[in-house]
Amino acid sequence: MKLYVLHENPEWYAPLAGAFDRAGLPHEQWLLGEAAFDLAEEPPAGVYWSRMSASSHTRGHPFAKDQTRGVLAWLESRGRTVVNGRRVLDLEVSKVEQLAALAAAGFDVPRTIAVAGSGELAAAARKLPVPFISKHNQGGKGLGVRKFDSHRDFDAYLAGPDYESPADGITLLQEFLVAAQPRITRVEVVGGEYIYAITADTARGGFQLCPADACAIGTTGPQESLFAVRTGFSHPVIGRYIDFADRHGIGIAGFEFIETADGRLVTYDINTTTNYNAEIEAAAPRSALAAVTGYLGRLLAAERAQG
Ligand SMILES: Nc1ncnc2c1ncn2[C@@H]1O[C@H](COP(=O)(O)OP(=O)(O)O)[C@@H](O)[C@H]1O
Ligand SMILES: [Mg+2]
């Protein structure tokens, strides 16, 4: 019996495969960019972990998201144990779904207007004061995230060559959160446990803050990392993230928040396909990758015990 990892980017597999090998967990990746499955068949016994990413379309896999929806529905209909299953994919690929669920659970979220198509964008933006942010509903790695200091600048962007249309046609217009310090925090949760929090330096890093080693931007020399372990972070929001994850069937996720200059703690992004940064892993009090391996290993053992 194996662990099956569903995703579309083979570059992300090596660190995971290494950790599974070290833990003695049999594993296989299932690449979903172009893959077939037969609904009439029984899926192999095992534990499935979906890592389908919101940015899969940017790697030449425009159908991976929808194929994964089908695969997850099939696996779940056959009673398979799925980590970050069908519901979680909906959250991963839609910031609107994330924000709606977070707000319903009582989290402070940024005021957001979702606009389908581009015809209504200019008018909708005028409902927000400046500055405001635009971003893609199906995001990840900072897709389409831009700050506008005037509505005219936004009009010019919409009419100009830099305009990027979102994969699902939906653009979010969002309140700009003024951070007390130029950083965001990401809280990593695995299998109902808090693992660690990291900060990302937004003064240097801008809006593209993917901590994965695979996302490292090529530089000409050694550069101080944008990411740091947020040591000693202890806050009631951690317990609330764990409860939220539990209620939505999220096994593995990173929750991002900004602490604003006026004292709010605003949650604005949930990442269910985090790639852990090797430097952070080495510096943190415990390894998130080891926590993932332990969690999946326990699920696999439970599956084996059931026969
Ligand atoms: N409403 C906002 N106000 C201020 N900064 C924001 C806001 N939304 C996003 N950002 C910045 O842009 C980055 C990327 O946005 P995010 O919503 O996390 O998209 P992605 O899913 O692509 O990571 C954030 O980490 C943060 O630094
Ligand atoms: Mg983010």
mmCIF file of C-alpha atoms and ligand atoms in Angstrom:
data_model
loop_
_atom_site.group_PDB
_atom_site.id
_atom_site.type_symbol
_atom_site.label_atom_id
_atom_site.label_comp_id
_atom_site.label_asym_id
_atom_site.label_seq_id
_atom_site.Cartn_x
_atom_site.Cartn_y
_atom_site.Cartn_z
ATOM 1 C CA MET A 1 0.000 0.000 0.000
ATOM 2 C CA LYS A 2 1.348 3.375 -1.015
ATOM 3 C CA LEU A 3 1.110 7.064 -0.617
ATOM 4 C CA TYR A 4 0.034 8.761 -3.865
ATOM 5 C CA VAL A 5 0.915 12.403 -4.391
ATOM 6 C CA LEU A 6 -1.322 14.181 -6.916
ATOM 7 C CA HIS A 7 0.194 17.230 -8.582
ATOM 8 C CA GLU A 8 1.418 18.589 -11.911
ATOM 9 C CA ASN A 9 4.899 19.901 -11.218
ATOM 10 C CA PRO A 10 7.549 17.157 -11.012
ATOM 11 C CA GLU A 11 10.127 19.741 -9.842
ATOM 12 C CA TRP A 12 8.414 19.845 -6.470
ATOM 13 C CA TYR A 13 8.682 16.118 -5.893
ATOM 14 C CA ALA A 14 12.364 15.548 -5.063
ATOM 15 C CA PRO A 15 12.339 16.955 -1.497
ATOM 16 C CA LEU A 16 9.101 15.098 -0.730
ATOM 17 C CA ALA A 17 10.344 11.839 -2.223
ATOM 18 C CA GLY A 18 13.569 12.145 -0.193
ATOM 19 C CA ALA A 19 11.644 12.628 3.042
ATOM 20 C CA PHE A 20 9.311 9.680 2.286
ATOM 21 C CA ASP A 21 12.284 7.443 1.437
ATOM 22 C CA ARG A 22 14.056 8.355 4.671
ATOM 23 C CA ALA A 23 10.870 7.529 6.602
ATOM 24 C CA GLY A 24 10.425 4.254 4.725
ATOM 25 C CA LEU A 25 7.085 5.284 3.214
ATOM 26 C CA PRO A 26 6.331 3.751 -0.188
ATOM 27 C CA HIS A 27 5.203 6.525 -2.512
ATOM 28 C CA GLU A 28 4.400 7.435 -6.083
ATOM 29 C CA GLN A 29 3.632 10.712 -7.785
ATOM 30 C CA TRP A 30 0.594 11.039 -9.987
ATOM 31 C CA LEU A 31 1.101 13.836 -12.505
ATOM 32 C CA LEU A 32 -2.206 15.362 -13.505
ATOM 33 C CA GLY A 33 -1.316 17.673 -16.370
ATOM 34 C CA GLU A 34 -2.265 15.022 -18.897
ATOM 35 C CA ALA A 35 -3.544 11.858 -17.271
ATOM 36 C CA ALA A 36 -6.320 9.337 -17.768
ATOM 37 C CA PHE A 37 -8.435 7.515 -15.222
ATOM 38 C CA ASP A 38 -11.295 5.097 -15.582
ATOM 39 C CA LEU A 39 -14.274 5.882 -13.384
ATOM 40 C CA ALA A 40 -15.356 2.267 -13.482
ATOM 41 C CA GLU A 41 -12.139 1.115 -11.846
ATOM 42 C CA GLU A 42 -11.420 0.821 -8.155
ATOM 43 C CA PRO A 43 -8.593 3.226 -7.225
ATOM 44 C CA PRO A 44 -5.522 1.481 -5.758
ATOM 45 C CA ALA A 45 -5.590 1.114 -1.978
ATOM 46 C CA GLY A 46 -3.505 3.713 -0.207
ATOM 47 C CA VAL A 47 -3.477 7.303 0.990
ATOM 48 C CA TYR A 48 -3.797 10.155 -1.489
ATOM 49 C CA TRP A 49 -2.408 13.648 -0.988
ATOM 50 C CA SER A 50 -3.516 16.361 -3.381
ATOM 51 C CA ARG A 51 -1.013 19.120 -4.050
ATOM 52 C CA MET A 52 -2.798 20.558 -7.031
ATOM 53 C CA SER A 53 -1.664 24.145 -7.161
ATOM 54 C CA ALA A 54 -3.651 27.264 -8.060
ATOM 55 C CA SER A 55 -0.847 28.299 -10.418
ATOM 56 C CA SER A 56 -0.792 25.024 -12.416
ATOM 57 C CA HIS A 57 -1.970 26.862 -15.566
ATOM 58 C CA THR A 58 1.246 28.920 -15.547
ATOM 59 C CA ARG A 59 3.288 25.748 -16.066
ATOM 60 C CA GLY A 60 1.443 24.723 -19.215
ATOM 61 C CA HIS A 61 -1.201 22.621 -17.459
ATOM 62 C CA PRO A 62 -4.488 24.431 -18.070
ATOM 63 C CA PHE A 63 -6.589 21.303 -17.476
ATOM 64 C CA ALA A 64 -4.840 19.943 -14.396
ATOM 65 C CA LYS A 65 -7.167 21.715 -11.970
ATOM 66 C CA ASP A 66 -10.342 20.305 -13.502
ATOM 67 C CA GLN A 67 -8.842 16.870 -14.023
ATOM 68 C CA THR A 68 -7.914 16.846 -10.330
ATOM 69 C CA ARG A 69 -11.455 17.835 -9.356
ATOM 70 C CA GLY A 70 -12.671 14.729 -11.160
ATOM 71 C CA VAL A 71 -9.998 12.458 -9.733
ATOM 72 C CA LEU A 72 -10.670 13.649 -6.179
ATOM 73 C CA ALA A 73 -14.428 13.181 -6.599
ATOM 74 C CA TRP A 74 -13.737 9.626 -7.820
ATOM 75 C CA LEU A 75 -11.331 8.822 -4.977
ATOM 76 C CA GLU A 76 -13.692 10.204 -2.350
ATOM 77 C CA SER A 77 -16.687 8.401 -3.862
ATOM 78 C CA ARG A 78 -14.728 5.160 -3.452
ATOM 79 C CA GLY A 79 -13.992 5.909 0.191
ATOM 80 C CA ARG A 80 -10.272 6.536 -0.202
ATOM 81 C CA THR A 81 -8.395 8.535 2.424
ATOM 82 C CA VAL A 82 -7.557 11.842 0.737
ATOM 83 C CA VAL A 83 -5.505 14.604 2.356
ATOM 84 C CA ASN A 84 -6.476 18.047 1.051
ATOM 85 C CA GLY A 85 -9.326 16.603 -0.987
ATOM 86 C CA ARG A 86 -12.121 17.937 -3.151
ATOM 87 C CA ARG A 87 -13.228 20.757 -0.824
ATOM 88 C CA VAL A 88 -9.663 21.900 -0.267
ATOM 89 C CA LEU A 89 -9.017 22.153 -4.013
ATOM 90 C CA ASP A 90 -11.942 24.571 -4.253
ATOM 91 C CA LEU A 91 -10.307 26.693 -1.569
ATOM 92 C CA GLU A 92 -6.861 26.449 -3.183
ATOM 93 C CA VAL A 93 -8.031 27.715 -6.567
ATOM 94 C CA SER A 94 -10.370 30.479 -5.381
ATOM 95 C CA LYS A 95 -9.443 33.313 -3.066
ATOM 96 C CA VAL A 96 -13.138 34.245 -2.971
ATOM 97 C CA GLU A 97 -13.921 30.848 -1.457
ATOM 98 C CA GLN A 98 -11.089 31.289 1.051
ATOM 99 C CA LEU A 99 -12.198 34.756 2.111
ATOM 100 C CA ALA A 100 -15.878 33.773 2.349
ATOM 101 C CA ALA A 101 -15.042 30.777 4.561
ATOM 102 C CA LEU A 102 -12.603 32.779 6.694
ATOM 103 C CA ALA A 103 -15.104 35.607 7.195
ATOM 104 C CA ALA A 104 -17.839 33.129 8.125
ATOM 105 C CA ALA A 105 -15.483 31.700 10.754
ATOM 106 C CA GLY A 106 -14.996 35.164 12.235
ATOM 107 C CA PHE A 107 -11.564 36.033 10.816
ATOM 108 C CA ASP A 108 -10.800 39.597 9.826
ATOM 109 C CA VAL A 109 -10.309 39.533 6.021
ATOM 110 C CA PRO A 110 -9.556 42.358 3.574
ATOM 111 C CA ARG A 111 -12.580 44.029 2.014
ATOM 112 C CA THR A 112 -12.800 42.448 -1.438
ATOM 113 C CA ILE A 113 -14.859 42.894 -4.589
ATOM 114 C CA ALA A 114 -14.834 39.982 -7.054
ATOM 115 C CA VAL A 115 -15.305 40.950 -10.685
ATOM 116 C CA ALA A 116 -16.005 38.439 -13.467
ATOM 117 C CA GLY A 117 -14.775 39.580 -16.872
ATOM 118 C CA SER A 118 -13.115 42.925 -17.414
ATOM 119 C CA GLY A 119 -16.054 45.176 -18.351
ATOM 120 C CA GLU A 120 -17.006 46.057 -14.774
ATOM 121 C CA LEU A 121 -13.509 46.409 -13.335
ATOM 122 C CA ALA A 122 -13.035 50.157 -13.661
ATOM 123 C CA ALA A 123 -16.439 50.928 -12.136
ATOM 124 C CA ALA A 124 -16.070 48.358 -9.351
ATOM 125 C CA ALA A 125 -12.665 49.763 -8.376
ATOM 126 C CA ARG A 126 -14.299 53.109 -7.657
ATOM 127 C CA LYS A 127 -16.108 51.529 -4.720
ATOM 128 C CA LEU A 128 -12.728 51.204 -2.984
ATOM 129 C CA PRO A 129 -10.589 54.043 -1.708
ATOM 130 C CA VAL A 130 -7.001 54.264 -2.959
ATOM 131 C CA PRO A 131 -4.591 52.667 -2.687
ATOM 132 C CA PHE A 132 -6.094 49.279 -3.510
ATOM 133 C CA ILE A 133 -4.818 45.918 -4.700
ATOM 134 C CA SER A 134 -5.883 43.879 -7.695
ATOM 135 C CA LYS A 135 -5.169 40.146 -7.793
ATOM 136 C CA HIS A 136 -6.321 37.017 -9.538
ATOM 137 C CA ASN A 137 -8.962 34.894 -7.834
ATOM 138 C CA GLN A 138 -7.028 31.824 -8.942
ATOM 139 C CA GLY A 139 -3.667 33.013 -7.740
ATOM 140 C CA GLY A 140 -0.559 31.633 -6.128
ATOM 141 C CA LYS A 141 2.933 33.048 -6.522
ATOM 142 C CA GLY A 142 1.608 36.595 -6.583
ATOM 143 C CA LEU A 143 -0.275 36.254 -9.873
ATOM 144 C CA GLY A 144 -1.740 39.548 -10.972
ATOM 145 C CA VAL A 145 -1.057 41.194 -7.595
ATOM 146 C CA ARG A 146 -0.633 44.927 -8.113
ATOM 147 C CA LYS A 147 -1.113 48.012 -6.025
ATOM 148 C CA PHE A 148 -2.806 51.082 -7.487
ATOM 149 C CA ASP A 149 -2.484 54.559 -6.041
ATOM 150 C CA SER A 150 -5.212 56.066 -8.206
ATOM 151 C CA HIS A 151 -8.239 54.903 -10.164
ATOM 152 C CA ARG A 152 -6.759 56.507 -13.260
ATOM 153 C CA ASP A 153 -3.651 54.352 -12.952
ATOM 154 C CA PHE A 154 -5.935 51.336 -12.802
ATOM 155 C CA ASP A 155 -7.838 52.476 -15.929
ATOM 156 C CA ALA A 156 -4.520 52.873 -17.742
ATOM 157 C CA TYR A 157 -3.430 49.398 -16.621
ATOM 158 C CA LEU A 158 -6.674 47.859 -17.901
ATOM 159 C CA ALA A 159 -6.224 49.504 -21.289
ATOM 160 C CA GLY A 160 -2.492 48.850 -21.523
ATOM 161 C CA PRO A 161 -0.254 45.951 -22.573
ATOM 162 C CA ASP A 162 0.608 44.875 -18.986
ATOM 163 C CA TYR A 163 -2.932 43.761 -18.226
ATOM 164 C CA GLU A 164 -2.930 40.074 -17.286
ATOM 165 C CA SER A 165 -6.239 38.277 -17.533
ATOM 166 C CA PRO A 166 -6.982 35.802 -14.736
ATOM 167 C CA ALA A 167 -7.195 32.063 -15.454
ATOM 168 C CA ASP A 168 -10.811 31.772 -14.262
ATOM 169 C CA GLY A 169 -11.860 35.206 -15.518
ATOM 170 C CA ILE A 170 -12.238 36.579 -11.979
ATOM 171 C CA THR A 171 -10.227 39.536 -10.681
ATOM 172 C CA LEU A 172 -10.324 40.620 -7.065
ATOM 173 C CA LEU A 173 -10.174 44.248 -6.060
ATOM 174 C CA GLN A 174 -9.034 44.477 -2.498
ATOM 175 C CA GLU A 175 -8.464 46.924 0.290
ATOM 176 C CA PHE A 176 -4.723 47.625 0.607
ATOM 177 C CA LEU A 177 -3.572 46.534 4.044
ATOM 178 C CA VAL A 178 -1.063 48.971 5.520
ATOM 179 C CA ALA A 179 1.341 46.806 7.462
ATOM 180 C CA ALA A 180 2.752 47.970 10.792
ATOM 181 C CA GLN A 181 6.070 46.416 9.743
ATOM 182 C CA PRO A 182 6.993 45.520 6.149
ATOM 183 C CA ARG A 183 6.327 41.830 6.473
ATOM 184 C CA ILE A 184 3.696 39.137 6.235
ATOM 185 C CA THR A 185 3.457 36.057 8.424
ATOM 186 C CA ARG A 186 2.661 32.537 7.321
ATOM 187 C CA VAL A 187 1.509 29.961 9.868
ATOM 188 C CA GLU A 188 2.145 26.343 8.870
ATOM 189 C CA VAL A 189 -0.354 23.753 10.062
ATOM 190 C CA VAL A 190 0.057 20.000 9.497
ATOM 191 C CA GLY A 191 -2.389 17.325 10.625
ATOM 192 C CA GLY A 192 -4.053 19.578 13.197
ATOM 193 C CA GLU A 193 -0.774 20.820 14.664
ATOM 194 C CA TYR A 194 0.974 24.184 14.550
ATOM 195 C CA ILE A 195 4.480 23.671 13.172
ATOM 196 C CA TYR A 196 6.023 27.138 12.887
ATOM 197 C CA ALA A 197 5.442 30.648 11.608
ATOM 198 C CA ILE A 198 7.655 32.421 9.100
ATOM 199 C CA THR A 199 7.865 36.026 8.071
ATOM 200 C CA ALA A 200 8.489 37.270 4.542
ATOM 201 C CA ASP A 201 10.107 40.643 4.017
ATOM 202 C CA THR A 202 7.760 42.626 1.773
ATOM 203 C CA ALA A 203 10.046 45.669 1.616
ATOM 204 C CA ARG A 204 12.542 43.632 -0.406
ATOM 205 C CA GLY A 205 10.342 40.830 -1.706
ATOM 206 C CA GLY A 206 7.349 42.728 -3.086
ATOM 207 C CA PHE A 207 4.266 40.644 -3.785
ATOM 208 C CA GLN A 208 5.862 37.426 -5.036
ATOM 209 C CA LEU A 209 6.667 35.641 -1.841
ATOM 210 C CA CYS A 210 6.752 31.954 -2.695
ATOM 211 C CA PRO A 211 9.155 30.462 -0.131
ATOM 212 C CA ALA A 212 9.856 27.281 -2.140
ATOM 213 C CA ASP A 213 13.465 26.654 -3.079
ATOM 214 C CA ALA A 214 12.182 26.022 -6.613
ATOM 215 C CA CYS A 215 10.894 29.623 -6.719
ATOM 216 C CA ALA A 216 14.246 31.199 -5.764
ATOM 217 C CA ILE A 217 14.932 34.064 -8.119
ATOM 218 C CA GLY A 218 18.294 33.779 -9.865
ATOM 219 C CA THR A 219 20.760 36.230 -8.330
ATOM 220 C CA THR A 220 24.344 37.099 -9.085
ATOM 221 C CA GLY A 221 25.633 36.588 -5.582
ATOM 222 C CA PRO A 222 24.680 35.531 -2.095
ATOM 223 C CA GLN A 223 21.625 37.368 -0.897
ATOM 224 C CA GLU A 224 19.994 37.459 2.471
ATOM 225 C CA SER A 225 16.840 35.349 2.466
ATOM 226 C CA LEU A 226 13.484 37.109 2.374
ATOM 227 C CA PHE A 227 12.185 34.523 4.821
ATOM 228 C CA ALA A 228 12.820 34.045 8.522
ATOM 229 C CA VAL A 229 11.391 31.873 11.255
ATOM 230 C CA ARG A 230 9.123 33.990 13.443
ATOM 231 C CA THR A 231 10.457 32.715 16.718
ATOM 232 C CA GLY A 232 8.332 32.812 19.816
ATOM 233 C CA PHE A 233 5.131 33.496 17.896
ATOM 234 C CA SER A 234 2.265 32.632 20.182
ATOM 235 C CA HIS A 235 -1.146 34.050 19.416
ATOM 236 C CA PRO A 236 -4.789 32.904 19.693
ATOM 237 C CA VAL A 237 -5.060 33.041 15.893
ATOM 238 C CA ILE A 238 -2.995 29.830 15.728
ATOM 239 C CA GLY A 239 -5.694 27.830 17.504
ATOM 240 C CA ARG A 240 -8.321 29.411 15.277
ATOM 241 C CA TYR A 241 -6.424 28.371 12.142
ATOM 242 C CA ILE A 242 -6.218 24.810 13.476
ATOM 243 C CA ASP A 243 -9.993 24.777 14.114
ATOM 244 C CA PHE A 244 -10.649 26.228 10.670
ATOM 245 C CA ALA A 245 -8.432 23.609 9.019
ATOM 246 C CA ASP A 246 -10.221 20.870 10.925
ATOM 247 C CA ARG A 247 -13.675 22.116 9.957
ATOM 248 C CA HIS A 248 -12.794 22.356 6.263
ATOM 249 C CA GLY A 249 -10.881 19.093 6.039
ATOM 250 C CA ILE A 250 -7.583 20.894 5.421
ATOM 251 C CA GLY A 251 -4.789 18.535 6.454
ATOM 252 C CA ILE A 252 -1.826 20.645 5.399
ATOM 253 C CA ALA A 253 -1.784 24.415 4.883
ATOM 254 C CA GLY A 254 -0.065 27.734 5.440
ATOM 255 C CA PHE A 255 -2.227 30.685 6.537
ATOM 256 C CA GLU A 256 -0.999 34.173 5.679
ATOM 257 C CA PHE A 257 -1.776 37.315 7.604
ATOM 258 C CA ILE A 258 -0.717 40.941 7.834
ATOM 259 C CA GLU A 259 -0.681 42.919 11.079
ATOM 260 C CA THR A 260 -1.818 46.385 10.131
ATOM 261 C CA ALA A 261 -0.654 49.768 11.352
ATOM 262 C CA ASP A 262 -4.073 50.261 12.969
ATOM 263 C CA GLY A 263 -3.821 47.057 14.992
ATOM 264 C CA ARG A 264 -5.772 44.496 12.934
ATOM 265 C CA LEU A 265 -4.583 40.982 12.216
ATOM 266 C CA VAL A 266 -5.963 40.300 8.721
ATOM 267 C CA THR A 267 -5.881 36.856 7.116
ATOM 268 C CA TYR A 268 -5.786 37.102 3.318
ATOM 269 C CA ASP A 269 -4.425 33.853 1.835
ATOM 270 C CA ILE A 270 -4.497 30.098 2.458
ATOM 271 C CA ASN A 271 -1.836 27.992 0.751
ATOM 272 C CA THR A 272 -2.651 24.312 0.608
ATOM 273 C CA THR A 273 0.349 23.359 -1.523
ATOM 274 C CA THR A 274 3.197 24.881 0.464
ATOM 275 C CA ASN A 275 6.753 23.942 -0.504
ATOM 276 C CA TYR A 276 8.887 24.312 2.590
ATOM 277 C CA ASN A 277 12.028 26.413 2.324
ATOM 278 C CA ALA A 278 15.172 24.401 3.136
ATOM 279 C CA GLU A 279 16.851 27.207 5.130
ATOM 280 C CA ILE A 280 13.720 27.708 7.207
ATOM 281 C CA GLU A 281 13.438 23.982 7.778
ATOM 282 C CA ALA A 282 17.012 23.910 9.077
ATOM 283 C CA ALA A 283 16.485 26.907 11.376
ATOM 284 C CA ALA A 284 12.996 26.098 12.692
ATOM 285 C CA PRO A 285 12.431 24.329 16.008
ATOM 286 C CA ARG A 286 10.848 21.458 14.089
ATOM 287 C CA SER A 287 10.629 20.443 10.465
ATOM 288 C CA ALA A 288 7.332 20.844 8.612
ATOM 289 C CA LEU A 289 8.405 18.226 6.096
ATOM 290 C CA ALA A 290 9.042 15.757 8.926
ATOM 291 C CA ALA A 291 5.601 16.618 10.342
ATOM 292 C CA VAL A 292 4.029 15.948 6.932
ATOM 293 C CA THR A 293 5.837 12.620 6.670
ATOM 294 C CA GLY A 294 4.754 11.636 10.171
ATOM 295 C CA TYR A 295 1.140 12.621 9.499
ATOM 296 C CA LEU A 296 0.915 10.789 6.172
ATOM 297 C CA GLY A 297 2.740 7.806 7.656
ATOM 298 C CA ARG A 298 0.133 7.554 10.424
ATOM 299 C CA LEU A 299 -2.690 7.692 7.874
ATOM 300 C CA LEU A 300 -1.024 4.977 5.815
ATOM 301 C CA ALA A 301 -0.551 2.788 8.895
ATOM 302 C CA ALA A 302 -4.240 3.222 9.763
ATOM 303 C CA GLU A 303 -5.175 2.270 6.201
ATOM 304 C CA ARG A 304 -3.001 -0.849 6.392
ATOM 305 C CA ALA A 305 -4.517 -1.824 9.726
ATOM 306 C CA GLN A 306 -7.978 -1.743 8.113
ATOM 307 C CA GLY A 307 -6.704 -4.078 5.406
HETATM 308 N N1 LIG B 1 -4.816 43.339 0.501
HETATM 309 C C1 LIG B 1 -3.490 43.403 0.541
HETATM 310 N N2 LIG B 1 -2.861 44.464 1.096
HETATM 311 C C2 LIG B 1 -1.502 44.550 1.125
HETATM 312 N N3 LIG B 1 -0.686 43.608 0.602
HETATM 313 C C3 LIG B 1 -1.250 42.528 0.029
HETATM 314 C C4 LIG B 1 -2.665 42.367 -0.022
HETATM 315 N N4 LIG B 1 -2.941 41.213 -0.652
HETATM 316 C C5 LIG B 1 -1.762 40.668 -0.976
HETATM 317 N N5 LIG B 1 -0.732 41.454 -0.576
HETATM 318 C C6 LIG B 1 0.699 41.160 -0.764
HETATM 319 O O1 LIG B 1 0.851 40.398 -1.952
HETATM 320 C C7 LIG B 1 1.350 39.085 -1.644
HETATM 321 C C8 LIG B 1 0.659 38.037 -2.535
HETATM 322 O O2 LIG B 1 -0.737 38.068 -2.334
HETATM 323 P P1 LIG B 1 -1.563 36.739 -2.019
HETATM 324 O O3 LIG B 1 -2.979 37.116 -1.823
HETATM 325 O O4 LIG B 1 -0.902 35.974 -0.938
HETATM 326 O O5 LIG B 1 -1.465 35.954 -3.391
HETATM 327 P P2 LIG B 1 -0.742 34.559 -3.728
HETATM 328 O O6 LIG B 1 -1.763 33.500 -3.492
HETATM 329 O O7 LIG B 1 -0.384 34.691 -5.146
HETATM 330 O O8 LIG B 1 0.419 34.393 -2.793
HETATM 331 C C9 LIG B 1 1.070 38.921 -0.167
HETATM 332 O O9 LIG B 1 1.941 37.995 0.438
HETATM 333 C C10 LIG B 1 1.237 40.324 0.375
HETATM 334 O O10 LIG B 1 2.602 40.629 0.553
HETATM 335 MG MG MG B 2 0.258 34.298 -0.654
#
